[in-house]
Coordinates of C-alpha atoms in Angstrom, one line a residue:
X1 CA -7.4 21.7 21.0
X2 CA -7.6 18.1 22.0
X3 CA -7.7 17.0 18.0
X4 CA -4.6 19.0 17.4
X5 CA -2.5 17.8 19.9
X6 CA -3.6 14.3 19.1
X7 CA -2.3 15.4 15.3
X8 CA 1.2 16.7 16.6
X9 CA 1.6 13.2 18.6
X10 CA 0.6 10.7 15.5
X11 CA 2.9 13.2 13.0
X12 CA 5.8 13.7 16.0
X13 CA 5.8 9.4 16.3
X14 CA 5.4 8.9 12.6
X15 CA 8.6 11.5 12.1
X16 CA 10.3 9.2 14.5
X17 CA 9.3 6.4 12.7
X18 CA 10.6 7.3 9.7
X19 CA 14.3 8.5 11.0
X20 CA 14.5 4.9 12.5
X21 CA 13.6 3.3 9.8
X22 CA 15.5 5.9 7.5
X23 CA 18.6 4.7 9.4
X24 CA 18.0 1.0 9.5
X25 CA 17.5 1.3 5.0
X26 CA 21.2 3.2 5.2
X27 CA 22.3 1.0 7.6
X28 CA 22.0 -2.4 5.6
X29 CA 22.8 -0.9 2.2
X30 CA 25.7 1.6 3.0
X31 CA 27.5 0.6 5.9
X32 CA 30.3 -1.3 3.5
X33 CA 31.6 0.9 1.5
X34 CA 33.9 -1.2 -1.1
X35 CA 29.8 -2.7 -1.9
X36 CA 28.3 1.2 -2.7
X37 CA 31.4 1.3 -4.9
X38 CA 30.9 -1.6 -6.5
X39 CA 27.8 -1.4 -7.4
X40 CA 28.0 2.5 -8.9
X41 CA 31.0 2.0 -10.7
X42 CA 30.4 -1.9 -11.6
X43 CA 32.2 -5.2 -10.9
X44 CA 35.0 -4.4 -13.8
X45 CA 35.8 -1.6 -12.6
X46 CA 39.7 -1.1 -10.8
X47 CA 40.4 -0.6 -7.5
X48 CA 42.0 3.0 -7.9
X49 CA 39.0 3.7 -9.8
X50 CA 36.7 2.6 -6.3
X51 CA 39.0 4.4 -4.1
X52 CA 38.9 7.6 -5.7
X53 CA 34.8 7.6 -6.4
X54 CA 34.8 7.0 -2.4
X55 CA 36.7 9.8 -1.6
X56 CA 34.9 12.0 -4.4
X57 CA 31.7 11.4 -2.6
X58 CA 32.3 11.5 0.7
X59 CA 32.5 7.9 1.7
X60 CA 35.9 8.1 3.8
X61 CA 33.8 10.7 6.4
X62 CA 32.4 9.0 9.3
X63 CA 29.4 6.8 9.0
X64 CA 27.3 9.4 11.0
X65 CA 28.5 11.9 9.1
X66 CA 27.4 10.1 5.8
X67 CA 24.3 9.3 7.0
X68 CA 23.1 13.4 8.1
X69 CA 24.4 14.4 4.8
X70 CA 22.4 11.6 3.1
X71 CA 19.5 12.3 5.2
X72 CA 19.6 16.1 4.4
X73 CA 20.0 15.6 0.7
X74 CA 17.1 13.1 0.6
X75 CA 14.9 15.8 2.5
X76 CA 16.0 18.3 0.3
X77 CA 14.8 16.3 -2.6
X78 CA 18.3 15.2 -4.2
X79 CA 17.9 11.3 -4.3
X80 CA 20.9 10.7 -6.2
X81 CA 21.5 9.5 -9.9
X82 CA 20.5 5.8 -10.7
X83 CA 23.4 3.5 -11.9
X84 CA 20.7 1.3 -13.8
X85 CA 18.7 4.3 -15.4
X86 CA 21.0 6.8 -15.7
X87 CA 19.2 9.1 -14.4
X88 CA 18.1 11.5 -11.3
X89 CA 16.0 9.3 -9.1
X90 CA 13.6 11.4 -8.5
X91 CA 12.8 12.0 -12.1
X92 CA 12.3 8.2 -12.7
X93 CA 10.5 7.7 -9.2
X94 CA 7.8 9.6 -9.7
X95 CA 5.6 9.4 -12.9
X96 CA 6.5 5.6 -11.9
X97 CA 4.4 6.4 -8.8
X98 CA 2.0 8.3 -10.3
X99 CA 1.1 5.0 -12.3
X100 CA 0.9 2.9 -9.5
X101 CA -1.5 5.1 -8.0
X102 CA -3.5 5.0 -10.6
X103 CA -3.7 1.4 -10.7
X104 CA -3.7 1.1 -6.4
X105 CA -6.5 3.6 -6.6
X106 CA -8.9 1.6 -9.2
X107 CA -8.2 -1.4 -6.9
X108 CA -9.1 0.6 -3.9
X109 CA -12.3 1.3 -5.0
X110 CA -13.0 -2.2 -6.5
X111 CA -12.6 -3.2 -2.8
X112 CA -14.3 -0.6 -1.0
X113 CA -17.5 -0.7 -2.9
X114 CA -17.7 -4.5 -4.0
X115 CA -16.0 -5.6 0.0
X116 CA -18.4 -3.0 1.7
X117 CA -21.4 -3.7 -0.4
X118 CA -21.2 -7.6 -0.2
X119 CA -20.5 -7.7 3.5
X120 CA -23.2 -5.2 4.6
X121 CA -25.4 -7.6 2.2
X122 CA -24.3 -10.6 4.4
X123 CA -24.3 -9.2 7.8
X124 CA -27.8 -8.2 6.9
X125 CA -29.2 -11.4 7.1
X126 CA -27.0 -13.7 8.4
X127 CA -27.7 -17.6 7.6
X128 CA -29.4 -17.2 4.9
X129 CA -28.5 -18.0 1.2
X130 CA -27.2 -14.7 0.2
X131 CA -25.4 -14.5 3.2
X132 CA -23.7 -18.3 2.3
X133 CA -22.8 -17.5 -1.0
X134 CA -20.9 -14.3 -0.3
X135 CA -19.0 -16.3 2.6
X136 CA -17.9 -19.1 0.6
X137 CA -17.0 -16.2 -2.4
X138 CA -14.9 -14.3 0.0
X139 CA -13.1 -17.5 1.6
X140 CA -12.0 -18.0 -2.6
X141 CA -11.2 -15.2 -3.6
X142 CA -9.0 -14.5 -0.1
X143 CA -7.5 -18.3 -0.7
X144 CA -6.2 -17.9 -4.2
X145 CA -2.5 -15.7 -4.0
X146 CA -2.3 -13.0 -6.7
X147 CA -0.1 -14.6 -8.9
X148 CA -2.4 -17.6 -9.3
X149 CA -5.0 -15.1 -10.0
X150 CA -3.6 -13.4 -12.5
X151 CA -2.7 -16.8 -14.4
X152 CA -6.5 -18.0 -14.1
X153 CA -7.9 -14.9 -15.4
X154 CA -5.8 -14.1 -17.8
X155 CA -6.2 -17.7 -19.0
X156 CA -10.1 -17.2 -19.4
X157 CA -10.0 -13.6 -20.5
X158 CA -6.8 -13.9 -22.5
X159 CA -6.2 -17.0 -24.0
X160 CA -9.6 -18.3 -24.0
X161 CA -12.1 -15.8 -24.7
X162 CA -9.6 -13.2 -26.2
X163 CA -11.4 -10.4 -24.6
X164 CA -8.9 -7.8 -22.8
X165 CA -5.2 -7.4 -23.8
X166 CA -2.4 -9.8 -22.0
X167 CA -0.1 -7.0 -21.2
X168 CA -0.5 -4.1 -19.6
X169 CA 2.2 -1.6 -21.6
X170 CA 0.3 1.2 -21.8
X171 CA 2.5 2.2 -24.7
X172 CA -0.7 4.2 -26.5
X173 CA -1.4 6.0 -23.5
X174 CA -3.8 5.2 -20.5
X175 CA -6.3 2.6 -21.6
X176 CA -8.9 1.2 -19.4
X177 CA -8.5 -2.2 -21.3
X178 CA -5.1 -2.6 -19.8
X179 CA -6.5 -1.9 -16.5
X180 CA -8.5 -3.8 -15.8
X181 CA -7.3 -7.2 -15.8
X182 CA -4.2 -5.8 -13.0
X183 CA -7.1 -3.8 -11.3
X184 CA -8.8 -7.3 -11.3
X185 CA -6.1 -9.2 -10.1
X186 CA -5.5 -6.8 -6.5
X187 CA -9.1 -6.6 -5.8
X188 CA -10.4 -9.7 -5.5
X189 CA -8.1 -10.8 -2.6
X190 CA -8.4 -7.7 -0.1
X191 CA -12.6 -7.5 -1.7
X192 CA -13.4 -11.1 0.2
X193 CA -11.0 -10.4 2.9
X194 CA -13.0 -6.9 3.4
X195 CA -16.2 -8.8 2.3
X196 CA -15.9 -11.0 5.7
X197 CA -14.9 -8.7 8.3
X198 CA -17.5 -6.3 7.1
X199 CA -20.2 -9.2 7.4
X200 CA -18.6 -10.1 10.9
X201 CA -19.0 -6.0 12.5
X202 CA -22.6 -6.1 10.9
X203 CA -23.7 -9.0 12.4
X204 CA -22.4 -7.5 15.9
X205 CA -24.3 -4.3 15.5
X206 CA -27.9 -5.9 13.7
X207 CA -27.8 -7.8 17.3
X208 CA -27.3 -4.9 19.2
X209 CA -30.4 -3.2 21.3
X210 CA -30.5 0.2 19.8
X211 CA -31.3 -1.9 16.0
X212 CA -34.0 -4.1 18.0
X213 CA -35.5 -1.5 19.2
X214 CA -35.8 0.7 15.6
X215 CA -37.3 -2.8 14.5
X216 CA -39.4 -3.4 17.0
X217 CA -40.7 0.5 16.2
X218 CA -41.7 -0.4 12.6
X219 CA -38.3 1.1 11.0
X220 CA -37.6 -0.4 7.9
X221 CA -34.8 -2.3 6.8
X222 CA -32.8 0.0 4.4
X223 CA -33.5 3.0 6.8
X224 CA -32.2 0.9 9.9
X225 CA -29.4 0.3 8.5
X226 CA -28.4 3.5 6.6
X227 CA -29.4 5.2 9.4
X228 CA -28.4 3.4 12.6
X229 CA -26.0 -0.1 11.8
X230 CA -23.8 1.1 8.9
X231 CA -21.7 3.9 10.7
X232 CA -20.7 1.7 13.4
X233 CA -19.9 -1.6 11.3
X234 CA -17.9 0.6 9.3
X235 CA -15.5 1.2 12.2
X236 CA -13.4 -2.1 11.9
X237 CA -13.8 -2.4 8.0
X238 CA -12.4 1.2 7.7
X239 CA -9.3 0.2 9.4
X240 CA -8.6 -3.0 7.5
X241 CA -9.2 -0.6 4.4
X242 CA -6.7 2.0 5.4
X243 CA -4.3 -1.6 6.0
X244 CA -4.7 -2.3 2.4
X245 CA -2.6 1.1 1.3
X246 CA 0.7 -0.4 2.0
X247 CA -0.6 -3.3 1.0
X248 CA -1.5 -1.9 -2.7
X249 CA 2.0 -0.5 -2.9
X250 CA 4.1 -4.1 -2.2
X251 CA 1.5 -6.5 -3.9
X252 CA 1.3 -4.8 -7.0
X253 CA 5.2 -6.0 -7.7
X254 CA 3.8 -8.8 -8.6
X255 CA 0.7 -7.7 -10.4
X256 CA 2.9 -4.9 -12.3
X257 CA 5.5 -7.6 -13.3
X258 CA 3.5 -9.9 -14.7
X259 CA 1.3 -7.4 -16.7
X260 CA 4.7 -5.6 -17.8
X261 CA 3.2 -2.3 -16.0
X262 CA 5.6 0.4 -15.9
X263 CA 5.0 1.6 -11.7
X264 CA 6.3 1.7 -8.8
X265 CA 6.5 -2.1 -8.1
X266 CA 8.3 -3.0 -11.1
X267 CA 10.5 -0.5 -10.8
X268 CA 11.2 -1.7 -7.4
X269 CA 11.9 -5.1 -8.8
X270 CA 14.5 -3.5 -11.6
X271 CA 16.2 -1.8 -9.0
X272 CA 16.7 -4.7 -6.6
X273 CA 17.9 -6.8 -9.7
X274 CA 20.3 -4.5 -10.8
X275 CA 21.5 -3.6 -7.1
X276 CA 20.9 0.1 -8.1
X277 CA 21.1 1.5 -4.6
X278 CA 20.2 5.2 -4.5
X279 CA 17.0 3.7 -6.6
X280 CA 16.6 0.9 -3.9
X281 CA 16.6 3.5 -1.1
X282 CA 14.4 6.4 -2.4
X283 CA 11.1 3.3 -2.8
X284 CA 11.9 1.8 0.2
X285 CA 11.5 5.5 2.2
X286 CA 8.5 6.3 -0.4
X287 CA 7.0 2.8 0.4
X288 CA 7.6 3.9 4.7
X289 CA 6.3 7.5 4.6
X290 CA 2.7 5.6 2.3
X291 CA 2.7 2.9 5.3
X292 CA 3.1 5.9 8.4
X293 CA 0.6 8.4 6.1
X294 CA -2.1 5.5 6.0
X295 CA -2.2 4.8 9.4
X296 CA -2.3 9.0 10.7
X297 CA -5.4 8.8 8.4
X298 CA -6.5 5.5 9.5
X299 CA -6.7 7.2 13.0
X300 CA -8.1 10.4 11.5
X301 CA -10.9 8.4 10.0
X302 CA -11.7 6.0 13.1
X303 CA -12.2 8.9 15.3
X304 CA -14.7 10.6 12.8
X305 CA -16.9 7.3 13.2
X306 CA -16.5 7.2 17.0
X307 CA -15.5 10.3 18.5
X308 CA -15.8 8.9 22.5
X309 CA -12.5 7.0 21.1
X310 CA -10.9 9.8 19.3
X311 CA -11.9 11.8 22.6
X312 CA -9.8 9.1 24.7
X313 CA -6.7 8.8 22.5
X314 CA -6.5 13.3 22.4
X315 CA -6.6 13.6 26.2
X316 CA -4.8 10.3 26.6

């Protein structure tokens, strides 16, 4: 009972989040008029030309009005026809998507399991050389801005060693190649960013009373902290994972641009050069309902690791 009502409040604010934010993306790109017309029809185009595509579409009706209709059609699934593209939105939108999850989802697990694994390995045994190492790894890696990433590595791996392709096309088809140098590239910021607040929560919970006690009754190190430190360290790192979603979806612009990958971030970037603005609003309500989705499983995920707080937060 008390985990469905705390469901129906997270979706009921996230719904409100969305129409706000739904209004404010409207707001800013539709509010002039002349603009929408200018930039479906094009700069050459005549003024009877603009006045009768305004009228044709519904632009003279009230801006309410517009925006209810907009609204509806977007829910509905009918994201209009892209000026750039010339074609429905939604057809170009989503294998674009599809591709950037692909991508998003090997970076994902390139942080999870390298960020976990290395933090849990520092927090272990804090002080020590291991535990140095990884720190000063994870203050580089979260020091160096993806863009200067992907020029150093695709320096050494590129142009230097000739290992793995400069470009990621993927004209043939999916090829792990291609991947990874992108893949690469995202992971190795948000991996020593996870990397040190992972270390940080283990530390807490090693010097905690419950884990002095299992040592002090002979348990052994692995088994202490499978058994007793890792769920509770996880709590913090889980949420600064569920943080990198939305994360993933804006930083790989400039991953996807400068590997020429077809997904959602450089199409994102086309649109916003071109001024394409049915294009321009269906990402920017994707990249909102990603953002709102990540955090409802965020919350989801922390109460499964401690249930007194997801206890609190239903009856709250």
């Amino acid at each position: 009972m008390y985990l469905g009502m705390f469901l129906l409040r997270k979706l009921a604010i996230a719904l409100a989040t969305m129409l706000v934010v739904s209004f404010l993306i409207f707001l800013a790109l539709e509010v002039n008029v002349e603009d929408v017309a200018v930039k479906v029809l094009g700069q050459y185009s005549t003024v009877e030309q603009r006045a009768a595509w305004l009228a044709q579409n519904g632009y003279n009706d009230p801006f309410a009005l517009r925006y209810i209709r907009w609204l509806g059609h977007f829910v509905a699934g009918d994201w209009g026809m892209s000026t750039f593209f010339r074609a429905p939105v939604v057809e170009i939108v989503m294998p674009r998507l599809a591709a950037s999850a692909i991508l998003a989802g090997g970076a994902l697990l390139v942080i999870v399991v390298f960020g976990l694994g290395l933090g849990v390995l520092a927090g272990m045994r804090p002080g020590s050389l291991l535990d140095r190492v990884i720190s000063v790894f994870s203050v580089v890696t979260t020091s160096i801005p993806d863009f200067a990433s992907a020029v150093f590595l695709s320096g050494i791996f590129v142009f230097w060693l000739g290992l793995l392709p400069g470009a990621s096309t993927m004209i043939s088809g999916l090829s792990l190649a291609e991947l990874i140098l992108p893949v690469s590239v995202l992971g190795l910021y948000s991996m020593g960013y996870l990397a040190r607040v992972t270390r940080a929560s283990m530390v807490d919970v090693m010097n905690t009373h419950y884990i002095r006690t299992a040592r002090l009754k002979g348990a052994g190190m692995g088994r202490i902290v499978l058994r007793h430190a890792l769920r509770n360290a996880l709590i913090t790192p889980v949420t600064v994972i569920m943080l990198q979603l939305p994360w993933l979806l804006s930083g790989v612009i400039v991953v996807e641009v400068f590997y020429a990958y077809k997904g959602f971030g450089t199409l994102l970037y086309d649109a916003a050069l071109n001024q394409d603005i049915y294009l321009i609003e269906a990402c920017a309500m994707i990249s909102v309902l990603v953002v709102v989705l990540s955090q409802i499983l965020s919350d989801l995920i922390y109460g499964w690791l401690n249930p007194r707080i997801a206890l609190v937060g239903a009856k709250a």
